[in-house]
XYZ file of C-alpha atoms in Angstrom:
124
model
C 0.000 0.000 0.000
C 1.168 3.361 -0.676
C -0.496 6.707 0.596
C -0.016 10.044 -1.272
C -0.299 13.852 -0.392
C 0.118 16.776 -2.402
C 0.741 20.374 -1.408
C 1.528 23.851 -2.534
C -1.443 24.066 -5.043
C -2.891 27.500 -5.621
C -3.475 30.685 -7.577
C -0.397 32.717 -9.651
C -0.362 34.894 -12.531
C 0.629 34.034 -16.085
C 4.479 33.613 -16.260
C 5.056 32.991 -12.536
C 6.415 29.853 -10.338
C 4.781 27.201 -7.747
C 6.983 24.374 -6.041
C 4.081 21.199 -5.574
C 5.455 18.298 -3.551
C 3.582 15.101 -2.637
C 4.271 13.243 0.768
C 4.833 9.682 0.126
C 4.026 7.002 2.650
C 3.660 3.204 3.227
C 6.139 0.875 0.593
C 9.648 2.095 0.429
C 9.198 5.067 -1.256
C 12.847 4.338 -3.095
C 11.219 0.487 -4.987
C 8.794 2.669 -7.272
C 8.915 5.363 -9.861
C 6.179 8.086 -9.484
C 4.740 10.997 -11.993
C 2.471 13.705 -12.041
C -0.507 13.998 -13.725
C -3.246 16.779 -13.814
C -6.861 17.022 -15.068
C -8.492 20.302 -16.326
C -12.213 20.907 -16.209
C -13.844 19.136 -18.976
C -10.733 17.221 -19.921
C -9.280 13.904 -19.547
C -6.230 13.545 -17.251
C -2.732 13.879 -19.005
C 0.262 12.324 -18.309
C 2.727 15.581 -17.302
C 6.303 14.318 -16.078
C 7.370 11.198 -14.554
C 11.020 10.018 -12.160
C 12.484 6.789 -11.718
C 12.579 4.975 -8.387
C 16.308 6.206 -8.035
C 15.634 9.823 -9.714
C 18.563 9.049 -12.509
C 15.698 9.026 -15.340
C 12.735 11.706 -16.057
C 10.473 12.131 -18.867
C 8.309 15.051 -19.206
C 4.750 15.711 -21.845
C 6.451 18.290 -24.473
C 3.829 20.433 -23.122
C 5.516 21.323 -20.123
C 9.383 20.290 -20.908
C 11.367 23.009 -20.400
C 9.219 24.701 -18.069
C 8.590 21.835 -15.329
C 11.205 19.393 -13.101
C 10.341 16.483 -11.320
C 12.439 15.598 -8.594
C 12.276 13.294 -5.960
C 13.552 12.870 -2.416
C 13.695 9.431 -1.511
C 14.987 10.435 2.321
C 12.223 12.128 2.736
C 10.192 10.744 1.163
C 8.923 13.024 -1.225
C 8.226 13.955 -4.790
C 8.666 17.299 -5.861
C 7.220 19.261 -9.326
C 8.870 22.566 -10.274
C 6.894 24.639 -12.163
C 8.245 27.661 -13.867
C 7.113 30.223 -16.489
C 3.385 29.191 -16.289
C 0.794 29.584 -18.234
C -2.905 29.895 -18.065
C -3.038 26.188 -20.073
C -1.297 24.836 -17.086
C -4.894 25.373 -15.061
C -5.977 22.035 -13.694
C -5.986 19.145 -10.663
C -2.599 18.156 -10.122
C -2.147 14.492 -8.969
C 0.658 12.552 -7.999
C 0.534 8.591 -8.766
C 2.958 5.616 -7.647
C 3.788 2.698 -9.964
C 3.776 -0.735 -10.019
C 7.287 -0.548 -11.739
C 10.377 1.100 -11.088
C 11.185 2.894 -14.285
C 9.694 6.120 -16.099
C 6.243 5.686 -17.866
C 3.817 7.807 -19.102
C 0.713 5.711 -19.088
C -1.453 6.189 -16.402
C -2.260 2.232 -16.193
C 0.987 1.925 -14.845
C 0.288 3.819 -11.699
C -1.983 1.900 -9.005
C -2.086 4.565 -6.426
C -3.149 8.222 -6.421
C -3.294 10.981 -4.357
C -5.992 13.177 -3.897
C -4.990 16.179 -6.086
C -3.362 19.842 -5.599
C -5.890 22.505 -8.033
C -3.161 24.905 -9.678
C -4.926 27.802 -11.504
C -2.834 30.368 -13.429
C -3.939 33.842 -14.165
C -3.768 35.566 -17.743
């Protein structure tokens, strides 16, 4: 079993910065790679950037690379998502997800647990 909490959601303007991070408890938190994914309104929910179980491998969507880094703290266990230069797109439910595996992967069936979801909304 693996439980998952995500923080540092909120409201910023076009262009600016949030730090989310997602509190990792239950299995080692260092057997399993983890990703983000997020859901706008009306939307399905995307893949958005993914780590390996020892943080040596990421893989981002193209829609955010350059702009977002995953990270991951396996002492404390925690996962981390910089996001820079953001844009009003970027506007949805941000969820963090373990997986069954220990390597990147972007497809959602991978991933058996979830957490609960941080809303980001950016401002034009």
């Amino acid at each position: 079993q693996v439980q998952l909490v995500e923080s540092g959601g909120g409201l910023v303007q076009a262009g600016g910065s949030l730090r989310l991070s997602c509190a990792a408890s239950g299995r080692t938190f260092s057997s399993y790679a983890v990703g983000w994914f997020r859901q706008a309104p009306g939307k399905e929910r995307e893949f958005v950037a993914t780590i390996s179980w020892s943080g040596g491998s990421t893989y981002y969507a193209d829609s955010v690379k350059g702009r977002f880094t995953i990270s991951r703290d396996n002492v404390k266990n925690t996962l981390y998502l910089q996001m820079n230069s953001l844009k009003p797109e970027d506007t949805a439910a941000y969820y963090c997800a373990a997986s069954s595996g220990y390597l990147t992967d972007s497809r959602q069936a991978t991933y058996n647990y979830w957490g609960q979801g941080t809303q980001v909304t950016v401002s034009s």
